[in-house]
PDB file of C-alpha atoms in Angstrom:
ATOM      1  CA  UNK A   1       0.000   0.000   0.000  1.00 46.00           C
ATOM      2  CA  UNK A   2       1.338   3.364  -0.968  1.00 45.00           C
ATOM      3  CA  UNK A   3       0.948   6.898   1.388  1.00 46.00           C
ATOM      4  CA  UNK A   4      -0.718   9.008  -0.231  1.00 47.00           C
ATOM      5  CA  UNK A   5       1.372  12.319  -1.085  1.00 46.00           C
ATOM      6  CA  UNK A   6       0.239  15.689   0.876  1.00 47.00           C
ATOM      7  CA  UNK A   7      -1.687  18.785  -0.833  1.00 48.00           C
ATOM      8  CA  UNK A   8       1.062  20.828   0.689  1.00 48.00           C
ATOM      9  CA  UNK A   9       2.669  22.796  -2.127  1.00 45.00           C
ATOM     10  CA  UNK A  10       6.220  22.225  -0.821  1.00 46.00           C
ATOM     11  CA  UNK A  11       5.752  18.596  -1.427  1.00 44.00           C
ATOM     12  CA  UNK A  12       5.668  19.655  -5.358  1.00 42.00           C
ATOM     13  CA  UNK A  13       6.776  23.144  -6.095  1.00 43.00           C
ATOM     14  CA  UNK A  14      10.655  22.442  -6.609  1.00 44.00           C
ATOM     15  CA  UNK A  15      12.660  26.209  -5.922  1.00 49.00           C
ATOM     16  CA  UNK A  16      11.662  28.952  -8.201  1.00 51.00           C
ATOM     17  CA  UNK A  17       8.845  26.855 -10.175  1.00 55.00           C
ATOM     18  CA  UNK A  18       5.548  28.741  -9.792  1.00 67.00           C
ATOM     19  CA  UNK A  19       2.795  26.295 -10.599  1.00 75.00           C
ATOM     20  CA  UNK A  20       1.829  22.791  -8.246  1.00 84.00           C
ATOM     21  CA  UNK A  21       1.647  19.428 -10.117  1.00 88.00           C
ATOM     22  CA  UNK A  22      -1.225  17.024  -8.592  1.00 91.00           C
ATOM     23  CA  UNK A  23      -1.333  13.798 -10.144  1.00 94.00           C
ATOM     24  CA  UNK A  24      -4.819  12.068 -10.139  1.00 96.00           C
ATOM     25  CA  UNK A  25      -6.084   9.200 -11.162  1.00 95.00           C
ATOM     26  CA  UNK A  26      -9.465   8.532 -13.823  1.00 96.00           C
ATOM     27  CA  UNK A  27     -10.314   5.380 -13.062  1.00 94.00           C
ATOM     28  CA  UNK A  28     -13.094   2.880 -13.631  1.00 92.00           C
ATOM     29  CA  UNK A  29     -14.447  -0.590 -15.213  1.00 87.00           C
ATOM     30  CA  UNK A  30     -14.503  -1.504 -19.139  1.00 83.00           C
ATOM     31  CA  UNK A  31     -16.063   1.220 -21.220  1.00 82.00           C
ATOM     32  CA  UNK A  32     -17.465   3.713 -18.926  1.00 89.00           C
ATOM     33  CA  UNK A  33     -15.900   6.709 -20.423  1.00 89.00           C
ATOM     34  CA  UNK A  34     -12.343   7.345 -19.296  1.00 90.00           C
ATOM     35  CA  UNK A  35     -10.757   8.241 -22.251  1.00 89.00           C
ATOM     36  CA  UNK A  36     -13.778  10.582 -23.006  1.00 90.00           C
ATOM     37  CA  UNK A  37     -13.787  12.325 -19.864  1.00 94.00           C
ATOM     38  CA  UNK A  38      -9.929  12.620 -20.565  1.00 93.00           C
ATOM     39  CA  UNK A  39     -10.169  14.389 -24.116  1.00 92.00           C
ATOM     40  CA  UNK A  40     -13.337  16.356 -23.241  1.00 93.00           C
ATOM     41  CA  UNK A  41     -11.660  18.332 -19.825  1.00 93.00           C
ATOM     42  CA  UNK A  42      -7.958  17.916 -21.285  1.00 92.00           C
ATOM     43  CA  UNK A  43      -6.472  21.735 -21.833  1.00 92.00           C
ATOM     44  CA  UNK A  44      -3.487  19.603 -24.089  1.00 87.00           C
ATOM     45  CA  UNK A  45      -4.368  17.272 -26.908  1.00 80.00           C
ATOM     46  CA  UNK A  46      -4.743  14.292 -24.700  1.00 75.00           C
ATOM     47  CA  UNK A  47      -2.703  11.166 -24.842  1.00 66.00           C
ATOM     48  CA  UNK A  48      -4.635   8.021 -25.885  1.00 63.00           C
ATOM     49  CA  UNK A  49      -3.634   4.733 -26.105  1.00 57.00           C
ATOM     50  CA  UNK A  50      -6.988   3.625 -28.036  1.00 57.00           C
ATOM     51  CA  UNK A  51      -6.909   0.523 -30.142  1.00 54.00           C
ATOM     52  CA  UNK A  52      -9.737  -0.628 -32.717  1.00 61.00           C
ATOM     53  CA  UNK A  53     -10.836  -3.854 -30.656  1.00 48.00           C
ATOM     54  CA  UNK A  54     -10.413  -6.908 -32.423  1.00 54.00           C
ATOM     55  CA  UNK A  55     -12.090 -10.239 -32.662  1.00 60.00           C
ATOM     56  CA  UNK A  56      -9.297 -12.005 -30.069  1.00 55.00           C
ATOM     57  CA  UNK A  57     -10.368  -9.499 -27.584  1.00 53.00           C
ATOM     58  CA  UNK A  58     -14.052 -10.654 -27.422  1.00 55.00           C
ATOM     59  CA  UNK A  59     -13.241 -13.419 -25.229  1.00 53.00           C
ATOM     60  CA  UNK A  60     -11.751 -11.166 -22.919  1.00 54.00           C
ATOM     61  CA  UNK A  61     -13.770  -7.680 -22.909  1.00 54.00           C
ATOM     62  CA  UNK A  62     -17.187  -8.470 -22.151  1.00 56.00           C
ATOM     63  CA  UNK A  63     -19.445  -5.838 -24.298  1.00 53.00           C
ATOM     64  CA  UNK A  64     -22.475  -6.985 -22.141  1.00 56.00           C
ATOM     65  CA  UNK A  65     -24.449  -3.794 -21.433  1.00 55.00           C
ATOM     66  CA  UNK A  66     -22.359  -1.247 -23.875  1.00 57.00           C
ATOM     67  CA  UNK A  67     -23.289   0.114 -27.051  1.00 59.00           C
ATOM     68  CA  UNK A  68     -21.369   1.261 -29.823  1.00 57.00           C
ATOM     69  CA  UNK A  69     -17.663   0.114 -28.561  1.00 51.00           C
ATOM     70  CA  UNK A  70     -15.664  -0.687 -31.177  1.00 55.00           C
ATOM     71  CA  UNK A  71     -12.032   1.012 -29.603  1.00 52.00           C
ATOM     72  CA  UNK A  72     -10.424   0.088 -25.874  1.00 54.00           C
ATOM     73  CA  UNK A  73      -7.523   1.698 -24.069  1.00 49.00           C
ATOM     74  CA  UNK A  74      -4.368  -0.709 -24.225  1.00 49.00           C
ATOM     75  CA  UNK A  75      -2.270   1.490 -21.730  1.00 51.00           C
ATOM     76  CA  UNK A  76      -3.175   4.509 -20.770  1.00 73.00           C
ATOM     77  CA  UNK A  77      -4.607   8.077 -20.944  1.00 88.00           C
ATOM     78  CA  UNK A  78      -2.845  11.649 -20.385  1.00 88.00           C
ATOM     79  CA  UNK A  79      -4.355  14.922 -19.969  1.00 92.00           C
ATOM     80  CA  UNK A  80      -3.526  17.968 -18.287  1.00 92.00           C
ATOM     81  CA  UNK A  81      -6.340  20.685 -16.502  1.00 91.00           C
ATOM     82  CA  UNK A  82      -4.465  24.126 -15.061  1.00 89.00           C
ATOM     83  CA  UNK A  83      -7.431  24.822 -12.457  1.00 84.00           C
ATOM     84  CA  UNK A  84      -5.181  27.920 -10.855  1.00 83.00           C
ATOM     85  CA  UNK A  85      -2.209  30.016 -11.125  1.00 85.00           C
ATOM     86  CA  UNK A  86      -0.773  27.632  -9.051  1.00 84.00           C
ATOM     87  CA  UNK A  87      -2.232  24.010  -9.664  1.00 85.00           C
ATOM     88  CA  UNK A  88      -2.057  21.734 -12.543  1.00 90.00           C
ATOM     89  CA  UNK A  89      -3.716  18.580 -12.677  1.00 93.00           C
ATOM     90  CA  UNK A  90      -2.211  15.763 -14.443  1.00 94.00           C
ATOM     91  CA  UNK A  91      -4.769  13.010 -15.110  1.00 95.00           C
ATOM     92  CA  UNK A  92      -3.815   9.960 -15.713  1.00 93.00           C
ATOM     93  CA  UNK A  93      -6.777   7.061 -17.020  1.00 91.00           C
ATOM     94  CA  UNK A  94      -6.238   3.482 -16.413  1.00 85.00           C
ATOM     95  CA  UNK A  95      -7.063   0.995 -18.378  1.00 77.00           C
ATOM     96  CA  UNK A  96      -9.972  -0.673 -17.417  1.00 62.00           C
ATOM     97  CA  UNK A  97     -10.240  -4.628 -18.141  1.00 56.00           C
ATOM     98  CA  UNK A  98      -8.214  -6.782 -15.482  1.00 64.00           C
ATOM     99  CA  UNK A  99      -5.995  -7.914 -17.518  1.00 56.00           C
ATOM    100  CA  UNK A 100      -4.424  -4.883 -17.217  1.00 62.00           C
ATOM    101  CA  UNK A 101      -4.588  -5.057 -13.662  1.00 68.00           C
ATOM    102  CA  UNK A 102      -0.853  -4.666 -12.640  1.00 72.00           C
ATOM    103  CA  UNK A 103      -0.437  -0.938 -14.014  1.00 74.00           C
ATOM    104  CA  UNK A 104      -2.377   0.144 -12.114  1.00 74.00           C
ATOM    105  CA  UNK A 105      -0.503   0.209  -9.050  1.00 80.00           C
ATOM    106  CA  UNK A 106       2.964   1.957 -11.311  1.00 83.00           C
ATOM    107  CA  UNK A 107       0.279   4.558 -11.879  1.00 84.00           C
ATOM    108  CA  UNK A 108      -0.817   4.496  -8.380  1.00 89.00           C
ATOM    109  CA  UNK A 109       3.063   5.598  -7.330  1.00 90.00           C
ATOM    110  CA  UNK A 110       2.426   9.291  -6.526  1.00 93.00           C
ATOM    111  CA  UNK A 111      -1.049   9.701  -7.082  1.00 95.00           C
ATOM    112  CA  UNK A 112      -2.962  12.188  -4.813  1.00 94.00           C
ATOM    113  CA  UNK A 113      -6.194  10.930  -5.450  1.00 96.00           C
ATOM    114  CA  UNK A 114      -8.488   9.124  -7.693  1.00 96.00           C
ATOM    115  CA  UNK A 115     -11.669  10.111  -9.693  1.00 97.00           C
ATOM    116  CA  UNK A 116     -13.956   7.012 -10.275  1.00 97.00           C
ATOM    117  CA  UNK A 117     -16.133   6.682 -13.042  1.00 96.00           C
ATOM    118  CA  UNK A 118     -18.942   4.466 -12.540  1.00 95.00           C
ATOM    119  CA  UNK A 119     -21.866   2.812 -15.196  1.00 91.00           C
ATOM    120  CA  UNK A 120     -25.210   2.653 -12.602  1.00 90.00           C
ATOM    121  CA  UNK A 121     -26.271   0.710 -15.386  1.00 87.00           C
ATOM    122  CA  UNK A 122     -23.057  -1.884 -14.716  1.00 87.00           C
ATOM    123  CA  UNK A 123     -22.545  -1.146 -10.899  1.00 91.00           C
ATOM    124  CA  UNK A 124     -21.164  -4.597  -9.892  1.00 92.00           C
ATOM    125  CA  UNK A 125     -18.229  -3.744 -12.341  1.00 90.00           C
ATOM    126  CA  UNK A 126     -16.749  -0.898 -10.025  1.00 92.00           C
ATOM    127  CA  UNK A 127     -16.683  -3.060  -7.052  1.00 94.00           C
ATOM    128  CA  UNK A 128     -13.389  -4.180  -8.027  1.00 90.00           C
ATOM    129  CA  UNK A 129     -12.156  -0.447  -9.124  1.00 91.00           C
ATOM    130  CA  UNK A 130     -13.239   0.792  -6.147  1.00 94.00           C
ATOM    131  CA  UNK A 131     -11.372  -1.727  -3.643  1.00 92.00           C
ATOM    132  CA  UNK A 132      -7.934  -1.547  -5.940  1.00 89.00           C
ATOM    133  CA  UNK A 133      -7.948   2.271  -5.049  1.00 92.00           C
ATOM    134  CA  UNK A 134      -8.940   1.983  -1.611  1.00 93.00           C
ATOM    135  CA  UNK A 135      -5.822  -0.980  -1.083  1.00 90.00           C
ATOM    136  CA  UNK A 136      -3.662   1.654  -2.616  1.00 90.00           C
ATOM    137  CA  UNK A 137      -4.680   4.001  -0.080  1.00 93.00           C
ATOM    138  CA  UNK A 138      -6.150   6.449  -2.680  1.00 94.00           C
ATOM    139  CA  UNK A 139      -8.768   9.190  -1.181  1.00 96.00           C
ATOM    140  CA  UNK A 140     -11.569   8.809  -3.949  1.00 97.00           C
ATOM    141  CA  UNK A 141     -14.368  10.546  -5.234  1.00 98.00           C
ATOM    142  CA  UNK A 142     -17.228   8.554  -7.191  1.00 97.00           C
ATOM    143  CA  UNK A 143     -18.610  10.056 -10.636  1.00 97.00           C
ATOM    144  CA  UNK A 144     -21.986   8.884 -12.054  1.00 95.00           C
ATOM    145  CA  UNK A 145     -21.149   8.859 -15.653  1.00 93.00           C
ATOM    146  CA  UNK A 146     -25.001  10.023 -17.257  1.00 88.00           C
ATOM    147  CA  UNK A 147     -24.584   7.904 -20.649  1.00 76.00           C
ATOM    148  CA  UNK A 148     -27.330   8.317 -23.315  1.00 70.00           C
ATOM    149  CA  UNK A 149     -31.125   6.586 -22.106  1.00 66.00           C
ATOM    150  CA  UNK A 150     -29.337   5.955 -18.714  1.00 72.00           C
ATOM    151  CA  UNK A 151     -32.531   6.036 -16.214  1.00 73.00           C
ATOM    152  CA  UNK A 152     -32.092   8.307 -13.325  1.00 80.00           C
ATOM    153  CA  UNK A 153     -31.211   6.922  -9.968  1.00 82.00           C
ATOM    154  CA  UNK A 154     -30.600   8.790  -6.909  1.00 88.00           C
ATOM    155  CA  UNK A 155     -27.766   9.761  -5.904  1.00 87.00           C
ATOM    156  CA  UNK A 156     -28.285   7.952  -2.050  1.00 90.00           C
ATOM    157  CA  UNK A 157     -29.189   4.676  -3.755  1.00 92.00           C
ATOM    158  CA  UNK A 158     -26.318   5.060  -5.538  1.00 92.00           C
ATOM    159  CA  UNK A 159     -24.056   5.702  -3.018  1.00 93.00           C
ATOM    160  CA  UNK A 160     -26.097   2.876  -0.669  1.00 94.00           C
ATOM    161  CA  UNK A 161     -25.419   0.268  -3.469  1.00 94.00           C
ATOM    162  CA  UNK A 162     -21.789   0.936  -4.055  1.00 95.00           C
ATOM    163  CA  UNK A 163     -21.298   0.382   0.159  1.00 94.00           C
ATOM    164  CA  UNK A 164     -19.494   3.509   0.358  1.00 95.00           C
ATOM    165  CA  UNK A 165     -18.318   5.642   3.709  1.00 93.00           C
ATOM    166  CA  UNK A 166     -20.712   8.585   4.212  1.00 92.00           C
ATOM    167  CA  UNK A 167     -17.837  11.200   3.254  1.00 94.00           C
ATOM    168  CA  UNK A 168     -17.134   9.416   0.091  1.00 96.00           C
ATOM    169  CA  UNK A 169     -18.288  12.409  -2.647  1.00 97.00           C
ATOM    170  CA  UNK A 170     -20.600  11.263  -4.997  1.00 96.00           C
ATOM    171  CA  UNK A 171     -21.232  13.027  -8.154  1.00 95.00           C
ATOM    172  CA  UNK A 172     -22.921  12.860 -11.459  1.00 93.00           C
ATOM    173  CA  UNK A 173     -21.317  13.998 -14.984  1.00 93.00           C
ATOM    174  CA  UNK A 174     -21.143  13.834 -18.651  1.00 94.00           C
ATOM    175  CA  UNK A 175     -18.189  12.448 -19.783  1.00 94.00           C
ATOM    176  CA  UNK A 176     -18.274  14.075 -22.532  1.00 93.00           C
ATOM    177  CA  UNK A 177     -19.312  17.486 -21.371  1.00 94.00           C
ATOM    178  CA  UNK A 178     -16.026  19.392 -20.322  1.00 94.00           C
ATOM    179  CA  UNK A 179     -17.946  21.612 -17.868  1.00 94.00           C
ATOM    180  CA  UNK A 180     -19.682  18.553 -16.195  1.00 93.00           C
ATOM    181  CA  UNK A 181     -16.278  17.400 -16.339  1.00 94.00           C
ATOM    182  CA  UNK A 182     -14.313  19.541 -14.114  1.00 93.00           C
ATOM    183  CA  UNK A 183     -17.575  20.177 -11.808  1.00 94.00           C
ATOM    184  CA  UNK A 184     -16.472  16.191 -11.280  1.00 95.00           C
ATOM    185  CA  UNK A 185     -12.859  16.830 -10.783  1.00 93.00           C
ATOM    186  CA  UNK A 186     -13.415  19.951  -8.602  1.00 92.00           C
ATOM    187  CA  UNK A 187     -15.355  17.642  -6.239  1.00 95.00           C
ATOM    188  CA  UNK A 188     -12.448  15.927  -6.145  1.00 96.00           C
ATOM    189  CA  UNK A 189     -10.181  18.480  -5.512  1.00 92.00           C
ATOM    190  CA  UNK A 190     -12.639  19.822  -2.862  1.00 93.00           C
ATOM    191  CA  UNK A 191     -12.453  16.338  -1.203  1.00 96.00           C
ATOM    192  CA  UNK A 192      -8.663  16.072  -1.506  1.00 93.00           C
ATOM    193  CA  UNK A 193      -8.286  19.590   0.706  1.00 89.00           C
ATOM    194  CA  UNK A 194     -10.668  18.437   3.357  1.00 90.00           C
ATOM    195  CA  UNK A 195      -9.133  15.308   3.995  1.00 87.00           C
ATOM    196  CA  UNK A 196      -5.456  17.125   4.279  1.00 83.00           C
ATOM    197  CA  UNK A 197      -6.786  19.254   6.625  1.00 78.00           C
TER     198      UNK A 197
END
């Protein structure tokens, strides 16, 4: 298990740099919109590792419950958000099938946090997200990702489902939407400061 690095600027501003570099994770099961949220919030062209899927991968990326997928991450994605004169984010999206499993805790190295997407259409699929971050030690915030036709659930039957710790924050987004995008990550952030406190 890795400690979890502080929010205190000296722990990242070297001498004479002016801006703060956070790393955080984008995390979450097969095909629930990592490397979306990544390009939509990204302030860089974003870093993808996207790979037309092909036939030998249907035995091990179960499409149950997705539409449309035709492209999966085969390492990982990069993006950068400047959210002050003084902080950059640096996200970083894992993979999400578990074969790919054992990057995730190289990424983990350094991390601050983690934002987890999360299908409520495929729940059961984040249970194992969720307990990789929390065994890194991660401090997480959970991200409904609103895909097209999802139904509406509430938020506390949400959270009740997942089994999560009553200060766990618990958003909703748009992947795509780069607005609904950083309202996610700026929960996180939020989050982040309280706990350091």
């Amino acid at each position: 298990m890795h400690s979890a690095p502080s929010l205190d600027e000296r722990a990242y501003v070297r001498g004479g740099a002016t801006k703060t570099a956070v790393k955080i994770l984008v995390v979450g099961h097969f095909a629930v919109g990592k490397t979306t949220f990544i390009g939509a919030i990204s302030e860089i062209p974003p870093l993808s590792t996207e790979e037309t899927m092909t036939r030998a991968a249907e035995s091990f990326d179960d499409l149950g419950g997705v539409r449309g997928k035709t492209t999966t991450t085969v390492a990982m994605d990069f993006g950068r958000l400047t959210i002050s004169d003084r902080v950059v984010l640096y996200l970083f999206g894992t993979p999400g099938q578990q074969r790919f499993v054992q990057m995730w805790e190289d990424m983990a190295r350094g991390a601050l946090g983690a934002l987890v997407l999360v299908d409520p259409e495929r729940l059961a699929d984040s249970f194992a997200v969720i307990d990789l971050i929390e065994q890194y030690g991660l401090d997480y915030a959970i991200a409904i990702n609103r895909f097209d036709g999802t139904p509406d659930h509430e938020v506390r039957a949400l959270r009740e489902a997942l089994d999560l710790l009553d200060d766990t924050p618990v958003v909703t987004c748009d992947a795509r939407d780069e607005k609904s995008s950083a309202d996610a990550l700026i929960t996180l952030v939020r989050h982040l400061l309280d706990r350091a406190r």
